[in-house]
mmCIF file of C-alpha atoms and ligand atoms in Angstrom:
data_model
loop_
_atom_site.group_PDB
_atom_site.id
_atom_site.type_symbol
_atom_site.label_atom_id
_atom_site.label_comp_id
_atom_site.label_asym_id
_atom_site.label_seq_id
_atom_site.Cartn_x
_atom_site.Cartn_y
_atom_site.Cartn_z
ATOM 1 C CA MET V 1 22.944 -6.816 3.546
ATOM 2 C CA LEU V 2 21.412 -9.413 5.844
ATOM 3 C CA ILE V 3 18.595 -11.581 4.483
ATOM 4 C CA ILE V 4 16.546 -13.055 7.307
ATOM 5 C CA ASN V 5 13.687 -15.553 7.067
ATOM 6 C CA SER V 6 12.902 -16.339 10.671
ATOM 7 C CA ILE V 7 11.133 -14.159 13.220
ATOM 8 C CA GLU V 8 13.440 -15.299 15.994
ATOM 9 C CA GLN V 9 16.582 -14.444 14.055
ATOM 10 C CA LEU V 10 15.175 -11.059 13.085
ATOM 11 C CA LYS V 11 14.172 -10.216 16.658
ATOM 12 C CA ASN V 12 17.638 -11.141 17.966
ATOM 13 C CA HIS V 13 19.236 -8.981 15.299
ATOM 14 C CA LEU V 14 16.949 -6.020 16.000
ATOM 15 C CA ASN V 15 17.342 -6.302 19.783
ATOM 16 C CA ARG V 16 21.077 -5.829 19.381
ATOM 17 C CA ILE V 17 20.406 -2.720 17.273
ATOM 18 C CA ARG V 18 17.876 -1.352 19.768
ATOM 19 C CA ASP V 19 20.375 -1.854 22.610
ATOM 20 C CA GLN V 20 22.630 0.585 20.755
ATOM 21 C CA LYS V 21 19.757 3.138 20.819
ATOM 22 C CA LYS V 22 19.643 3.246 17.039
ATOM 23 C CA ILE V 23 16.619 4.527 15.122
ATOM 24 C CA ILE V 24 14.979 1.698 13.168
ATOM 25 C CA GLY V 25 13.178 2.512 9.916
ATOM 26 C CA PHE V 26 10.902 -0.073 8.328
ATOM 27 C CA VAL V 27 9.630 -0.407 4.760
ATOM 28 C CA PRO V 28 7.046 -3.203 4.412
ATOM 29 C CA THR V 29 6.574 -4.442 0.832
ATOM 30 C CA MET V 30 5.222 -7.347 -1.149
ATOM 31 C CA GLY V 31 8.342 -7.406 -3.317
ATOM 32 C CA ALA V 32 8.524 -6.951 -7.100
ATOM 33 C CA LEU V 33 10.349 -3.799 -6.142
ATOM 34 C CA HIS V 34 10.595 -0.719 -8.335
ATOM 35 C CA GLN V 35 11.887 2.817 -7.978
ATOM 36 C CA GLY V 36 8.849 3.722 -5.858
ATOM 37 C CA HIS V 37 9.935 1.225 -3.172
ATOM 38 C CA ILE V 38 13.559 2.293 -3.465
ATOM 39 C CA SER V 39 12.514 5.904 -2.854
ATOM 40 C CA LEU V 40 10.980 4.725 0.461
ATOM 41 C CA ILE V 41 14.282 3.091 1.434
ATOM 42 C CA GLU V 42 16.171 6.245 0.480
ATOM 43 C CA ARG V 43 13.775 8.433 2.457
ATOM 44 C CA ALA V 44 14.138 6.148 5.491
ATOM 45 C CA LYS V 45 17.908 6.250 5.203
ATOM 46 C CA THR V 46 17.933 10.037 5.530
ATOM 47 C CA VAL V 47 16.784 9.862 9.191
ATOM 48 C CA CYS V 48 17.086 6.272 10.422
ATOM 49 C CA ASP V 49 20.294 4.545 11.557
ATOM 50 C CA VAL V 50 19.131 1.167 10.306
ATOM 51 C CA VAL V 51 16.611 0.399 7.557
ATOM 52 C CA ILE V 52 14.840 -2.916 7.258
ATOM 53 C CA CYS V 53 12.626 -3.923 4.361
ATOM 54 C CA SER V 54 10.170 -6.807 4.468
ATOM 55 C CA ILE V 55 9.232 -8.763 1.372
ATOM 56 C CA PHE V 56 6.118 -10.841 1.857
ATOM 57 C CA VAL V 57 3.250 -11.457 -0.543
ATOM 58 C CA ASN V 58 0.474 -11.401 2.023
ATOM 59 C CA PRO V 59 -2.221 -13.991 1.221
ATOM 60 C CA THR V 60 -4.837 -12.518 3.553
ATOM 61 C CA GLN V 61 -5.165 -9.212 1.687
ATOM 62 C CA PHE V 62 -6.064 -10.810 -1.646
ATOM 63 C CA ASN V 63 -9.716 -11.443 -2.243
ATOM 64 C CA ASP V 64 -9.022 -13.045 -5.586
ATOM 65 C CA LEU V 65 -6.930 -16.220 -5.512
ATOM 66 C CA SER V 66 -5.753 -15.831 -9.108
ATOM 67 C CA ASP V 67 -4.525 -12.293 -8.307
ATOM 68 C CA LEU V 68 -2.469 -13.769 -5.438
ATOM 69 C CA GLU V 69 -1.063 -16.487 -7.675
ATOM 70 C CA LYS V 70 -0.184 -14.017 -10.446
ATOM 71 C CA TYR V 71 1.442 -11.522 -8.103
ATOM 72 C CA PRO V 72 5.070 -11.158 -9.306
ATOM 73 C CA ARG V 73 7.690 -12.793 -7.081
ATOM 74 C CA THR V 74 11.220 -11.599 -7.814
ATOM 75 C CA LEU V 75 13.156 -12.062 -4.563
ATOM 76 C CA ILE V 76 16.620 -12.267 -6.108
ATOM 77 C CA THR V 77 16.372 -9.054 -8.143
ATOM 78 C CA ASP V 78 14.570 -7.372 -5.229
ATOM 79 C CA CYS V 79 17.520 -8.139 -2.950
ATOM 80 C CA GLN V 80 19.961 -6.832 -5.558
ATOM 81 C CA LEU V 81 18.022 -3.554 -5.762
ATOM 82 C CA LEU V 82 17.907 -3.266 -1.966
ATOM 83 C CA GLU V 83 21.621 -3.958 -1.695
ATOM 84 C CA THR V 84 22.348 -1.173 -4.186
ATOM 85 C CA ALA V 85 20.071 1.164 -2.194
ATOM 86 C CA LYS V 86 22.126 0.248 0.916
ATOM 87 C CA CYS V 87 19.199 -1.228 2.786
ATOM 88 C CA ASP V 88 20.586 -2.859 5.958
ATOM 89 C CA SER V 89 18.462 -5.990 6.140
ATOM 90 C CA VAL V 90 15.625 -7.814 4.442
ATOM 91 C CA PHE V 91 12.985 -9.874 6.194
ATOM 92 C CA ALA V 92 11.531 -12.404 3.757
ATOM 93 C CA PRO V 93 9.510 -14.966 5.753
ATOM 94 C CA GLU V 94 7.607 -17.971 4.421
ATOM 95 C CA VAL V 95 3.812 -17.825 4.805
ATOM 96 C CA LEU V 96 3.836 -20.266 7.738
ATOM 97 C CA GLU V 97 6.392 -18.138 9.584
ATOM 98 C CA LEU V 98 3.862 -15.278 9.826
ATOM 99 C CA TYR V 99 0.543 -17.142 9.820
ATOM 100 C CA THR V 100 -0.841 -20.122 11.671
ATOM 101 C CA LYS V 101 -2.693 -22.785 9.675
ATOM 102 C CA GLU V 102 -5.883 -21.718 11.505
ATOM 103 C CA GLU V 103 -5.522 -18.109 10.340
ATOM 104 C CA LEU V 104 -5.051 -19.253 6.748
ATOM 105 C CA GLU V 105 -8.040 -21.556 7.034
ATOM 106 C CA LEU V 106 -10.235 -18.642 8.191
ATOM 107 C CA LYS V 107 -9.130 -16.653 5.134
ATOM 108 C CA LYS V 108 -9.918 -19.620 2.877
ATOM 109 C CA GLN V 109 -13.398 -19.738 4.362
ATOM 110 C CA LYS V 110 -13.706 -15.941 3.907
ATOM 111 C CA ILE V 111 -14.155 -15.463 7.660
ATOM 112 C CA GLU V 112 -12.786 -12.131 8.833
ATOM 113 C CA ASP V 113 -10.076 -12.920 11.401
ATOM 114 C CA LYS V 114 -9.755 -10.170 14.007
ATOM 115 C CA SER V 115 -7.185 -11.902 16.224
ATOM 116 C CA TRP V 116 -4.577 -9.306 15.170
ATOM 117 C CA THR V 117 -6.303 -6.714 17.382
ATOM 118 C CA LYS V 118 -5.212 -8.808 20.405
ATOM 119 C CA GLY V 119 -8.507 -8.173 22.153
ATOM 120 C CA LYS V 120 -8.594 -4.399 21.556
ATOM 121 C CA THR V 121 -11.536 -2.838 19.793
ATOM 122 C CA VAL V 122 -10.363 -1.683 16.398
ATOM 123 C CA ASP V 123 -12.932 -0.109 14.127
ATOM 124 C CA PHE V 124 -12.024 1.570 10.847
ATOM 125 C CA GLY V 125 -15.560 2.920 10.530
ATOM 126 C CA ASP V 126 -16.348 4.578 7.204
ATOM 127 C CA LEU V 127 -12.670 4.622 6.195
ATOM 128 C CA GLU V 128 -12.915 1.029 4.992
ATOM 129 C CA LYS V 129 -16.400 1.235 3.511
ATOM 130 C CA VAL V 130 -15.456 3.248 0.425
ATOM 131 C CA MET V 131 -13.332 2.753 -2.700
ATOM 132 C CA GLU V 132 -10.843 -0.149 -2.203
ATOM 133 C CA GLY V 133 -12.711 -1.303 0.894
ATOM 134 C CA ALA V 134 -16.005 -1.431 -1.000
ATOM 135 C CA GLN V 135 -14.493 -3.141 -4.049
ATOM 136 C CA ARG V 136 -12.308 -5.650 -2.215
ATOM 137 C CA PRO V 137 -14.108 -7.134 0.794
ATOM 138 C CA GLY V 138 -11.693 -8.226 3.527
ATOM 139 C CA HIS V 139 -8.725 -6.511 1.868
ATOM 140 C CA PHE V 140 -8.026 -3.974 4.611
ATOM 141 C CA ASN V 141 -8.529 -6.525 7.366
ATOM 142 C CA GLY V 142 -5.768 -8.558 5.684
ATOM 143 C CA VAL V 143 -3.532 -5.492 5.352
ATOM 144 C CA ALA V 144 -4.036 -4.550 9.018
ATOM 145 C CA GLN V 145 -3.480 -8.178 10.020
ATOM 146 C CA VAL V 146 -0.104 -8.462 8.297
ATOM 147 C CA VAL V 147 1.104 -4.931 9.071
ATOM 148 C CA SER V 148 0.255 -5.332 12.774
ATOM 149 C CA LYS V 149 2.127 -8.654 12.806
ATOM 150 C CA LEU V 150 5.148 -7.073 11.111
ATOM 151 C CA PHE V 151 5.060 -4.034 13.403
ATOM 152 C CA ARG V 152 4.981 -6.279 16.488
ATOM 153 C CA ILE V 153 7.979 -8.227 15.174
ATOM 154 C CA VAL V 154 10.102 -5.315 13.922
ATOM 155 C CA GLU V 155 8.976 -2.662 16.454
ATOM 156 C CA PRO V 156 10.299 0.114 14.221
ATOM 157 C CA ASP V 157 10.521 3.774 15.238
ATOM 158 C CA LYS V 158 9.296 4.857 11.814
ATOM 159 C CA ALA V 159 7.493 3.042 8.995
ATOM 160 C CA TYR V 160 7.342 4.251 5.405
ATOM 161 C CA PHE V 161 4.443 3.796 2.974
ATOM 162 C CA GLY V 162 3.801 5.069 -0.541
ATOM 163 C CA GLN V 163 0.937 7.474 -1.027
ATOM 164 C CA LYS V 164 -0.261 5.549 -4.070
ATOM 165 C CA ASP V 165 -2.201 3.381 -1.634
ATOM 166 C CA PHE V 166 -3.838 6.441 -0.105
ATOM 167 C CA GLN V 167 -6.629 4.554 1.635
ATOM 168 C CA GLN V 168 -4.211 1.915 2.947
ATOM 169 C CA LEU V 169 -2.209 4.702 4.567
ATOM 170 C CA ALA V 170 -5.321 6.042 6.302
ATOM 171 C CA ILE V 171 -6.171 2.534 7.540
ATOM 172 C CA ILE V 172 -2.636 1.958 8.851
ATOM 173 C CA ARG V 173 -2.570 5.340 10.621
ATOM 174 C CA SER V 174 -5.902 4.494 12.218
ATOM 175 C CA MET V 175 -4.713 0.998 13.203
ATOM 176 C CA VAL V 176 -1.522 2.306 14.827
ATOM 177 C CA LYS V 177 -3.553 4.874 16.761
ATOM 178 C CA GLN V 178 -6.169 2.383 17.939
ATOM 179 C CA LEU V 179 -3.573 -0.257 18.889
ATOM 180 C CA GLU V 180 -1.466 2.477 20.561
ATOM 181 C CA MET V 181 1.661 1.430 18.704
ATOM 182 C CA PRO V 182 4.514 3.929 19.186
ATOM 183 C CA ILE V 183 5.405 4.037 15.493
ATOM 184 C CA GLU V 184 5.579 7.113 13.292
ATOM 185 C CA ILE V 185 3.895 6.502 9.937
ATOM 186 C CA ILE V 186 5.520 8.401 7.108
ATOM 187 C CA ALA V 187 3.747 8.923 3.783
ATOM 188 C CA CYS V 188 5.970 9.194 0.734
ATOM 189 C CA GLU V 189 4.981 10.717 -2.572
ATOM 190 C CA ILE V 190 4.006 8.636 -5.585
ATOM 191 C CA MET V 191 6.788 7.890 -8.041
ATOM 192 C CA ARG V 192 5.714 8.006 -11.691
ATOM 193 C CA GLU V 193 6.970 6.620 -14.993
ATOM 194 C CA PRO V 194 8.020 9.322 -17.532
ATOM 195 C CA ASN V 195 4.495 9.133 -19.052
ATOM 196 C CA GLY V 196 2.875 9.772 -15.653
ATOM 197 C CA LEU V 197 1.823 6.194 -14.869
ATOM 198 C CA ALA V 198 2.101 5.624 -11.109
ATOM 199 C CA MET V 199 4.820 3.061 -10.397
ATOM 200 C CA SER V 200 3.378 -0.236 -9.216
ATOM 201 C CA SER V 201 4.487 -3.857 -9.091
ATOM 202 C CA ARG V 202 1.378 -4.640 -11.145
ATOM 203 C CA ASN V 203 2.723 -2.561 -14.062
ATOM 204 C CA GLU V 204 4.994 -5.542 -14.770
ATOM 205 C CA ARG V 205 1.925 -7.388 -15.983
ATOM 206 C CA LEU V 206 1.013 -4.734 -18.572
ATOM 207 C CA THR V 207 1.987 -5.154 -22.205
ATOM 208 C CA LYS V 208 4.083 -2.428 -23.856
ATOM 209 C CA GLU V 209 0.957 -1.041 -25.535
ATOM 210 C CA GLU V 210 -1.028 -1.093 -22.293
ATOM 211 C CA ARG V 211 1.737 0.805 -20.488
ATOM 212 C CA VAL V 212 1.524 3.571 -23.086
ATOM 213 C CA LEU V 213 -2.238 3.626 -22.885
ATOM 214 C CA ALA V 214 -2.204 3.711 -19.081
ATOM 215 C CA ALA V 215 -0.872 7.266 -19.204
ATOM 216 C CA VAL V 216 -4.479 8.436 -19.570
ATOM 217 C CA ILE V 217 -5.138 7.496 -15.922
ATOM 218 C CA SER V 218 -2.838 10.081 -14.344
ATOM 219 C CA LYS V 219 -3.574 12.602 -17.133
ATOM 220 C CA THR V 220 -7.235 12.420 -16.133
ATOM 221 C CA LEU V 221 -6.394 12.989 -12.457
ATOM 222 C CA PHE V 222 -4.068 15.912 -13.146
ATOM 223 C CA LYS V 223 -6.754 17.488 -15.382
ATOM 224 C CA ILE V 224 -9.135 17.369 -12.420
ATOM 225 C CA LYS V 225 -6.462 19.025 -10.258
ATOM 226 C CA ALA V 226 -5.940 21.766 -12.868
ATOM 227 C CA ASP V 227 -9.693 22.453 -13.080
ATOM 228 C CA CYS V 228 -10.782 21.848 -9.494
ATOM 229 C CA PHE V 229 -11.303 25.511 -8.591
ATOM 230 C CA LEU V 230 -12.930 26.277 -11.953
ATOM 231 C CA LYS V 231 -15.743 23.727 -12.265
ATOM 232 C CA PRO V 232 -18.292 22.036 -10.006
ATOM 233 C CA ILE V 233 -17.330 18.573 -8.799
ATOM 234 C CA SER V 234 -20.078 16.887 -10.819
ATOM 235 C CA ASP V 235 -18.661 18.404 -14.039
ATOM 236 C CA LEU V 236 -15.092 17.461 -13.098
ATOM 237 C CA LEU V 237 -16.124 13.850 -12.582
ATOM 238 C CA LYS V 238 -18.277 13.709 -15.708
ATOM 239 C CA GLY V 239 -15.463 15.036 -17.932
ATOM 240 C CA ALA V 240 -12.953 12.656 -16.369
ATOM 241 C CA GLU V 241 -15.228 9.628 -16.725
ATOM 242 C CA GLU V 242 -15.718 10.457 -20.411
ATOM 243 C CA LEU V 243 -11.940 10.603 -20.876
ATOM 244 C CA ILE V 244 -11.451 7.188 -19.277
ATOM 245 C CA ARG V 245 -14.403 5.629 -21.124
ATOM 246 C CA SER V 246 -13.064 6.921 -24.458
ATOM 247 C CA GLN V 247 -10.389 4.252 -24.034
ATOM 248 C CA PRO V 248 -12.128 0.940 -24.786
ATOM 249 C CA LEU V 249 -9.416 -1.131 -23.062
ATOM 250 C CA LEU V 250 -9.973 0.636 -19.758
ATOM 251 C CA THR V 251 -12.785 -0.283 -17.386
ATOM 252 C CA LEU V 252 -13.495 2.272 -14.705
ATOM 253 C CA GLU V 253 -14.135 0.774 -11.260
ATOM 254 C CA TYR V 254 -14.415 4.024 -9.357
ATOM 255 C CA LEU V 255 -13.434 7.658 -9.643
ATOM 256 C CA GLU V 256 -14.077 9.727 -6.549
ATOM 257 C CA ILE V 257 -13.159 13.092 -5.129
ATOM 258 C CA VAL V 258 -12.950 12.604 -1.385
ATOM 259 C CA ASP V 259 -11.923 14.395 1.782
ATOM 260 C CA SER V 260 -8.241 13.502 2.390
ATOM 261 C CA GLU V 261 -8.883 12.573 6.030
ATOM 262 C CA THR V 262 -12.297 10.950 6.132
ATOM 263 C CA LEU V 263 -12.082 9.569 2.564
ATOM 264 C CA GLN V 264 -15.789 10.312 2.151
ATOM 265 C CA PRO V 265 -16.917 11.824 -1.182
ATOM 266 C CA ILE V 266 -17.342 15.593 -1.180
ATOM 267 C CA ASN V 267 -19.931 17.588 -3.124
ATOM 268 C CA ALA V 268 -18.197 20.942 -3.172
ATOM 269 C CA ILE V 269 -14.666 22.320 -3.000
ATOM 270 C CA ASP V 270 -13.685 23.608 0.446
ATOM 271 C CA PRO V 271 -10.124 24.995 0.309
ATOM 272 C CA SER V 272 -9.955 25.046 4.126
ATOM 273 C CA LYS V 273 -9.730 21.234 3.971
ATOM 274 C CA SER V 274 -7.730 18.859 1.773
ATOM 275 C CA ALA V 275 -9.218 16.700 -0.976
ATOM 276 C CA VAL V 276 -7.868 13.928 -3.149
ATOM 277 C CA VAL V 277 -9.119 12.325 -6.340
ATOM 278 C CA CYS V 278 -8.815 8.535 -6.364
ATOM 279 C CA ILE V 279 -9.287 6.098 -9.202
ATOM 280 C CA ALA V 280 -9.302 2.348 -9.827
ATOM 281 C CA VAL V 281 -9.388 0.946 -13.342
ATOM 282 C CA LYS V 282 -8.892 -2.355 -15.039
ATOM 283 C CA LEU V 283 -6.584 -2.379 -17.996
ATOM 284 C CA GLY V 284 -6.871 -5.781 -19.620
ATOM 285 C CA ALA V 285 -6.479 -8.211 -16.727
ATOM 286 C CA VAL V 286 -4.581 -5.770 -14.511
ATOM 287 C CA ARG V 287 -6.205 -3.632 -11.843
ATOM 288 C CA LEU V 288 -4.521 -0.269 -11.315
ATOM 289 C CA ILE V 289 -5.094 2.454 -8.722
ATOM 290 C CA ASP V 290 -3.832 6.030 -8.576
ATOM 291 C CA ASN V 291 -4.622 9.304 -6.844
ATOM 292 C CA VAL V 292 -3.689 12.984 -6.871
ATOM 293 C CA VAL V 293 -4.066 15.343 -3.930
ATOM 294 C CA LEU V 294 -6.049 18.297 -5.275
ATOM 295 C CA TYR V 295 -5.448 20.896 -2.555
HETATM 296 O O1 PAF E 1 1.446 -1.849 0.135
HETATM 297 C C1 PAF E 1 1.830 -3.047 0.177
HETATM 298 O O2 PAF E 1 2.758 -3.444 -0.533
HETATM 299 C C2 PAF E 1 1.151 -4.011 1.106
HETATM 300 O O3 PAF E 1 -0.200 -3.756 1.202
HETATM 301 C C3 PAF E 1 1.795 -4.048 2.505
HETATM 302 C C4 PAF E 1 1.663 -2.732 3.226
HETATM 303 C C5 PAF E 1 3.267 -4.424 2.382
HETATM 304 C C6 PAF E 1 1.101 -5.122 3.358
HETATM 305 O O4 PAF E 1 1.174 -6.368 2.775
#
């Protein structure tokens, strides 16, 4: 498996692959890989000739500096996992390989940098005003900034993302459409621990006890799914909020039942459309998100 740090080296490598008319699959990550990431690699390998994974803890998508500092960095074990999964190459750039000092300075000053649109008008509209977007100002601009940079470097045919970050997926689909990038975005299902906890790099920061306790998050979501055609939405949410609040170590940030496309909250079940329940909680110092598609 090739491990590449420089954009130039990566582009040369990928140009040779493209010349052979091979299908390039891309899995962008921030490292601290787990089985959820590996399932993306495996899915990509089923249809792509070459699979490349990026590992880059993106500073511009963190709105909390201590969260960025605490984000787990495990490059050596990540590469071992990727090698076992038969990933073809890893792109692991330094921050200054992807960002200019000016871009980082704008982030430091909390100024939203839109240079990644390259002069096009990109507007995520209401998609970024709810849930993660509302809780984490600037987060999706940072995600779009780094993903657009990576897409322009890798120019993959297909890119794979986990559905755990449901809103991120919607933002990336919208970005690709608005920037007219010829990349197919593929959503992959959430991988869960045996107790139902959605796999996440942040789980590494939970204590053993917290990991056990965290099972209540997905249990709550699956209860809503089981009851969604039986009770009004207000009752579903009320019951679920009580369940979460019964756990003193959990702090609920949001719990919303939203339209799967617009991500706007819905007031009534409409089986002709699709809906998803999304949650963000804090468990001790760790922020966790999860979601379950209801119908
Ligand atoms: O989902 C993630 O790990 C990150 O948000 C991504 C897409 C790699 C961008 O930094």
